[in-house]
């Protein structure tokens, strides 16, 4: 993995008390200063922190690190071995091609923070208190989603300024599993193989990420060894790294955070999707492919959810060659060609699953699809282990449809009229009748389909109509996504001019959040 290591902490270790947290001025500027102080101070802050690298303050002790890991870090033979070799090899390399990047994973209390401390103590005279060590805690330094663009800019400035002053700087990011998705990507230029960026070389710097993500996978491997009567010291890096790297990248927490921060007013859908996708991805031997059918009026978040799922499974998200999206009116427009569409669709699915078992297929506008067409994919959704030598059990199929929207809206309206909190609406209030209405609707591509008749759809997921308050949340998030400072007055003005129904009460937005992007362009 060319100077980048994912290091894993298995089960629990005894950690000594008295750990010293090293927070430099960035902690106050990010939290108290609402993300303004660091940018305003600029390079002055860097000179204030220290006056460049001093060889008297930096002296790597390889033997000291080895002894410290051996005597103070317990039960972590994999982590200890990898860290010792990685850090020592990097520090002994006079001309590294890139900075050292370590990602430490495991449950809380297993030694991740402690290892960071040991590395610092054997590299810097003042250890964690050194002005060359910079620690960030996600929940303390980057608490507000609306400030993510400010955080990115400030973080880049902070890193550039400190590495300019001392190339041998260390940056520790704690609670990465609680960090807003996308924020850490701002570091990418500094972790690459560039000789220099704007005259600054980052090749001697060290970046350490600490995360609870992957803890379940690590524990499962350790448990499997124990159940088989095998010595845990036999666990090797290769037993963990490949699957863990994937599980961390596709961390269920990332999907959970994305749904929580970007999908508004959909507590039912959010909960079901998070559990369904996570359970499926964590199942090494699923009995069938995952099939989700998302229903609700336009603008309620169905396409957004498909995007979030893709972003948390594939590195390139919706742009991945493993994600295949079909739009009924564009891909299957002519009823006279339905038999050709069936043949082509079957070939497409078979070819792509053969190439990548973990493929995703999204069918948009199911309510506009010619009835009977979707039945051609039934064999790939069923419980067969193989079909013509191909297994479809790891594939994901997602159907998006406006069908059932009236029933969903009626339930939401009844809750509102009864004075009941919409957050009390549960899946069981909607799914049975929703399934039946979709099955019997001639305006649905799922009309009398064998996919429903044979119970091959795992979840029918309702998307509730959005209220005014949800539109406001969409507007604030959209402004942030556009790099604008969220403005409550602007969003409120925009939201008030949207159309709501029913006419007598004006509760739900007719177009949900669908037109907000364009509307904000006008108001800003």
mmCIF file of N, CA and C in Angstrom, residues 116-188:
data_model
loop_
_atom_site.group_PDB
_atom_site.id
_atom_site.type_symbol
_atom_site.label_atom_id
_atom_site.label_comp_id
_atom_site.label_asym_id
_atom_site.label_seq_id
_atom_site.Cartn_x
_atom_site.Cartn_y
_atom_site.Cartn_z
ATOM 1 N N UNK A 116 -0.850 6.954 19.156
ATOM 2 C CA UNK A 116 -0.490 8.284 18.654
ATOM 3 C C UNK A 116 0.438 8.981 19.640
ATOM 4 N N UNK A 117 0.126 8.820 20.908
ATOM 5 C CA UNK A 117 0.953 9.414 21.961
ATOM 6 C C UNK A 117 2.361 8.813 21.959
ATOM 7 N N UNK A 118 2.462 7.492 21.829
ATOM 8 C CA UNK A 118 3.770 6.835 21.826
ATOM 9 C C UNK A 118 4.618 7.266 20.629
ATOM 10 N N UNK A 119 3.986 7.409 19.476
ATOM 11 C CA UNK A 119 4.712 7.860 18.286
ATOM 12 C C UNK A 119 5.250 9.262 18.521
ATOM 13 N N UNK A 120 4.397 10.142 19.032
ATOM 14 C CA UNK A 120 4.812 11.527 19.290
ATOM 15 C C UNK A 120 5.937 11.586 20.309
ATOM 16 N N UNK A 121 5.855 10.769 21.365
ATOM 17 C CA UNK A 121 6.863 10.796 22.422
ATOM 18 C C UNK A 121 8.230 10.312 21.939
ATOM 19 N N UNK A 122 8.226 9.479 20.909
ATOM 20 C CA UNK A 122 9.489 8.960 20.389
ATOM 21 C C UNK A 122 9.952 9.674 19.117
ATOM 22 N N UNK A 123 9.274 10.755 18.811
ATOM 23 C CA UNK A 123 9.665 11.570 17.671
ATOM 24 C C UNK A 123 9.977 13.005 18.082
ATOM 25 N N UNK A 124 9.201 13.515 19.028
ATOM 26 C CA UNK A 124 9.377 14.896 19.484
ATOM 27 C C UNK A 124 9.758 14.924 20.963
ATOM 28 N N UNK A 125 10.645 15.805 21.292
ATOM 29 C CA UNK A 125 11.118 15.900 22.674
ATOM 30 C C UNK A 125 9.970 16.158 23.642
ATOM 31 N N UNK A 126 9.015 16.962 23.208
ATOM 32 C CA UNK A 126 7.904 17.321 24.092
ATOM 33 C C UNK A 126 6.662 16.457 23.849
ATOM 34 N N UNK A 127 6.815 15.423 23.042
ATOM 35 C CA UNK A 127 5.699 14.507 22.815
ATOM 36 C C UNK A 127 4.453 15.183 22.284
ATOM 37 N N UNK A 128 3.299 14.846 22.854
ATOM 38 C CA UNK A 128 2.034 15.411 22.402
ATOM 39 C C UNK A 128 1.950 16.910 22.651
ATOM 40 N N UNK A 129 2.775 17.413 23.570
ATOM 41 C CA UNK A 129 2.764 18.851 23.872
ATOM 42 C C UNK A 129 3.612 19.648 22.890
ATOM 43 N N UNK A 130 4.274 18.956 21.973
ATOM 44 C CA UNK A 130 5.125 19.629 20.991
ATOM 45 C C UNK A 130 4.307 20.546 20.081
ATOM 46 N N UNK A 131 4.896 21.664 19.727
ATOM 47 C CA UNK A 131 4.217 22.587 18.819
ATOM 48 C C UNK A 131 4.175 22.043 17.402
ATOM 49 N N UNK A 132 4.848 20.897 17.171
ATOM 50 C CA UNK A 132 4.835 20.278 15.844
ATOM 51 C C UNK A 132 3.751 19.212 15.715
ATOM 52 N N UNK A 133 3.055 18.946 16.823
ATOM 53 C CA UNK A 133 1.973 17.958 16.830
ATOM 54 C C UNK A 133 0.634 18.689 16.863
ATOM 55 N N UNK A 134 -0.227 18.370 15.927
ATOM 56 C CA UNK A 134 -1.511 19.065 15.803
ATOM 57 C C UNK A 134 -2.638 18.044 15.832
ATOM 58 N N UNK A 135 -3.494 18.170 16.828
ATOM 59 C CA UNK A 135 -4.572 17.194 16.983
ATOM 60 C C UNK A 135 -5.939 17.844 16.770
ATOM 61 N N UNK A 136 -6.760 17.150 16.017
ATOM 62 C CA UNK A 136 -8.111 17.623 15.731
ATOM 63 C C UNK A 136 -9.108 16.560 16.196
ATOM 64 N N UNK A 137 -10.154 16.983 16.872
ATOM 65 C CA UNK A 137 -11.227 16.085 17.296
ATOM 66 C C UNK A 137 -12.478 16.508 16.537
ATOM 67 N N UNK A 138 -13.022 15.604 15.745
ATOM 68 C CA UNK A 138 -14.113 15.944 14.826
ATOM 69 C C UNK A 138 -15.257 16.696 15.483
ATOM 70 N N UNK A 139 -15.746 16.179 16.612
ATOM 71 C CA UNK A 139 -16.913 16.794 17.241
ATOM 72 C C UNK A 139 -16.608 18.137 17.876
ATOM 73 N N UNK A 140 -15.326 18.412 18.173
ATOM 74 C CA UNK A 140 -14.956 19.679 18.789
ATOM 75 C C UNK A 140 -14.530 20.723 17.766
ATOM 76 N N UNK A 141 -13.760 20.292 16.764
ATOM 77 C CA UNK A 141 -13.213 21.235 15.794
ATOM 78 C C UNK A 141 -14.082 21.436 14.562
ATOM 79 N N UNK A 142 -14.895 20.437 14.237
ATOM 80 C CA UNK A 142 -15.719 20.522 13.020
ATOM 81 C C UNK A 142 -17.171 20.154 13.342
ATOM 82 N N UNK A 143 -17.826 20.873 14.245
ATOM 83 C CA UNK A 143 -19.147 20.452 14.721
ATOM 84 C C UNK A 143 -20.324 20.780 13.817
ATOM 85 N N UNK A 144 -20.183 21.785 12.941
ATOM 86 C CA UNK A 144 -21.341 22.274 12.204
ATOM 87 C C UNK A 144 -21.264 21.972 10.710
ATOM 88 N N UNK A 145 -22.238 21.244 10.203
ATOM 89 C CA UNK A 145 -22.273 20.913 8.780
ATOM 90 C C UNK A 145 -22.306 22.170 7.918
ATOM 91 N N UNK A 146 -23.007 23.199 8.390
ATOM 92 C CA UNK A 146 -23.134 24.428 7.615
ATOM 93 C C UNK A 146 -21.808 25.156 7.433
ATOM 94 N N UNK A 147 -20.800 24.812 8.251
ATOM 95 C CA UNK A 147 -19.502 25.479 8.185
ATOM 96 C C UNK A 147 -18.443 24.631 7.483
ATOM 97 N N UNK A 148 -18.863 23.563 6.808
ATOM 98 C CA UNK A 148 -17.897 22.606 6.269
ATOM 99 C C UNK A 148 -16.926 23.236 5.269
ATOM 100 N N UNK A 149 -17.409 24.177 4.462
ATOM 101 C CA UNK A 149 -16.512 24.820 3.498
ATOM 102 C C UNK A 149 -15.484 25.685 4.203
ATOM 103 N N UNK A 150 -15.893 26.342 5.295
ATOM 104 C CA UNK A 150 -14.939 27.123 6.094
ATOM 105 C C UNK A 150 -13.903 26.207 6.722
ATOM 106 N N UNK A 151 -14.371 25.065 7.247
ATOM 107 C CA UNK A 151 -13.451 24.114 7.864
ATOM 108 C C UNK A 151 -12.395 23.646 6.862
ATOM 109 N N UNK A 152 -12.848 23.338 5.657
ATOM 110 C CA UNK A 152 -11.914 22.869 4.626
ATOM 111 C C UNK A 152 -10.822 23.905 4.365
ATOM 112 N N UNK A 153 -11.237 25.147 4.174
ATOM 113 C CA UNK A 153 -10.286 26.217 3.890
ATOM 114 C C UNK A 153 -9.319 26.428 5.046
ATOM 115 N N UNK A 154 -9.848 26.446 6.262
ATOM 116 C CA UNK A 154 -9.020 26.684 7.443
ATOM 117 C C UNK A 154 -8.048 25.533 7.689
ATOM 118 N N UNK A 155 -8.545 24.322 7.477
ATOM 119 C CA UNK A 155 -7.705 23.147 7.686
ATOM 120 C C UNK A 155 -6.548 23.133 6.697
ATOM 121 N N UNK A 156 -6.829 23.458 5.457
ATOM 122 C CA UNK A 156 -5.772 23.511 4.449
ATOM 123 C C UNK A 156 -4.738 24.578 4.796
ATOM 124 N N UNK A 157 -5.211 25.738 5.235
ATOM 125 C CA UNK A 157 -4.291 26.810 5.623
ATOM 126 C C UNK A 157 -3.432 26.398 6.819
ATOM 127 N N UNK A 158 -4.067 25.747 7.764
ATOM 128 C CA UNK A 158 -3.359 25.333 8.974
ATOM 129 C C UNK A 158 -2.245 24.339 8.627
ATOM 130 N N UNK A 159 -2.575 23.361 7.815
ATOM 131 C CA UNK A 159 -1.589 22.348 7.429
ATOM 132 C C UNK A 159 -0.471 22.970 6.603
ATOM 133 N N UNK A 160 -0.838 23.777 5.634
ATOM 134 C CA UNK A 160 0.178 24.402 4.781
ATOM 135 C C UNK A 160 1.112 25.279 5.604
ATOM 136 N N UNK A 161 0.556 26.088 6.470
ATOM 137 C CA UNK A 161 1.379 26.988 7.275
ATOM 138 C C UNK A 161 2.334 26.255 8.197
ATOM 139 N N UNK A 162 1.854 25.205 8.852
ATOM 140 C CA UNK A 162 2.693 24.486 9.804
ATOM 141 C C UNK A 162 3.736 23.610 9.117
ATOM 142 N N UNK A 163 3.399 23.010 7.969
ATOM 143 C CA UNK A 163 4.395 22.228 7.243
ATOM 144 C C UNK A 163 5.430 23.157 6.610
ATOM 145 N N UNK A 164 5.002 24.342 6.216
ATOM 146 C CA UNK A 164 5.956 25.335 5.699
ATOM 147 C C UNK A 164 6.997 25.655 6.764
ATOM 148 N N UNK A 165 6.530 25.795 7.982
ATOM 149 C CA UNK A 165 7.420 26.128 9.085
ATOM 150 C C UNK A 165 8.227 24.926 9.555
ATOM 151 N N UNK A 166 7.610 23.743 9.550
ATOM 152 C CA UNK A 166 8.302 22.520 9.975
ATOM 153 C C UNK A 166 7.817 21.340 9.140
ATOM 154 N N UNK A 167 8.617 20.915 8.171
ATOM 155 C CA UNK A 167 8.218 19.789 7.301
ATOM 156 C C UNK A 167 7.889 18.520 8.077
ATOM 157 N N UNK A 168 8.523 18.340 9.242
ATOM 158 C CA UNK A 168 8.327 17.127 10.037
ATOM 159 C C UNK A 168 7.178 17.334 11.038
ATOM 160 N N UNK A 169 6.061 17.828 10.559
ATOM 161 C CA UNK A 169 4.895 18.037 11.414
ATOM 162 C C UNK A 169 4.031 16.781 11.440
ATOM 163 N N UNK A 170 3.284 16.634 12.525
ATOM 164 C CA UNK A 170 2.377 15.497 12.665
ATOM 165 C C UNK A 170 0.958 16.013 12.881
ATOM 166 N N UNK A 171 0.000 15.429 12.148
ATOM 167 C CA UNK A 171 -1.400 15.822 12.254
ATOM 168 C C UNK A 171 -2.236 14.603 12.614
ATOM 169 N N UNK A 172 -2.966 14.692 13.721
ATOM 170 C CA UNK A 172 -3.773 13.585 14.212
ATOM 171 C C UNK A 172 -5.246 13.975 14.136
ATOM 172 N N UNK A 173 -6.058 13.125 13.499
ATOM 173 C CA UNK A 173 -7.488 13.378 13.369
ATOM 174 C C UNK A 173 -8.247 12.302 14.141
ATOM 175 N N UNK A 174 -8.825 12.694 15.257
ATOM 176 C CA UNK A 174 -9.558 11.751 16.103
ATOM 177 C C UNK A 174 -11.057 11.826 15.789
ATOM 178 N N UNK A 175 -11.746 10.695 15.939
ATOM 179 C CA UNK A 175 -13.178 10.644 15.677
ATOM 180 C C UNK A 175 -13.517 10.817 14.213
ATOM 181 N N UNK A 176 -12.699 10.229 13.337
ATOM 182 C CA UNK A 176 -12.951 10.346 11.895
ATOM 183 C C UNK A 176 -14.305 9.742 11.532
ATOM 184 N N UNK A 177 -14.751 8.736 12.283
ATOM 185 C CA UNK A 177 -16.058 8.126 12.017
ATOM 186 C C UNK A 177 -17.209 9.083 12.323
ATOM 187 N N UNK A 178 -16.912 10.177 13.021
ATOM 188 C CA UNK A 178 -17.938 11.178 13.339
ATOM 189 C C UNK A 178 -17.762 12.437 12.489
ATOM 190 N N UNK A 179 -16.812 12.409 11.593
ATOM 191 C CA UNK A 179 -16.544 13.575 10.741
ATOM 192 C C UNK A 179 -17.532 13.603 9.579
ATOM 193 N N UNK A 180 -17.949 14.796 9.195
ATOM 194 C CA UNK A 180 -18.877 14.928 8.077
ATOM 195 C C UNK A 180 -18.222 14.412 6.803
ATOM 196 N N UNK A 181 -18.938 13.545 6.051
ATOM 197 C CA UNK A 181 -18.377 13.010 4.805
ATOM 198 C C UNK A 181 -17.952 14.138 3.864
ATOM 199 N N UNK A 182 -16.798 13.966 3.256
ATOM 200 C CA UNK A 182 -16.306 14.951 2.295
ATOM 201 C C UNK A 182 -15.301 15.918 2.865
ATOM 202 N N UNK A 183 -15.345 16.149 4.178
ATOM 203 C CA UNK A 183 -14.431 17.116 4.783
ATOM 204 C C UNK A 183 -12.979 16.679 4.652
ATOM 205 N N UNK A 184 -12.708 15.426 4.956
ATOM 206 C CA UNK A 184 -11.333 14.943 4.958
ATOM 207 C C UNK A 184 -10.716 14.954 3.563
ATOM 208 N N UNK A 185 -11.548 14.995 2.534
ATOM 209 C CA UNK A 185 -11.032 15.002 1.160
ATOM 210 C C UNK A 185 -10.196 16.242 0.861
ATOM 211 N N UNK A 186 -10.371 17.289 1.648
ATOM 212 C CA UNK A 186 -9.595 18.510 1.405
ATOM 213 C C UNK A 186 -8.105 18.287 1.659
ATOM 214 N N UNK A 187 -7.762 17.170 2.328
ATOM 215 C CA UNK A 187 -6.357 16.866 2.622
ATOM 216 C C UNK A 187 -5.659 16.150 1.471
ATOM 217 N N UNK A 188 -6.426 15.657 0.522
ATOM 218 C CA UNK A 188 -5.871 14.808 -0.527
ATOM 219 C C UNK A 188 -4.596 15.371 -1.175
#
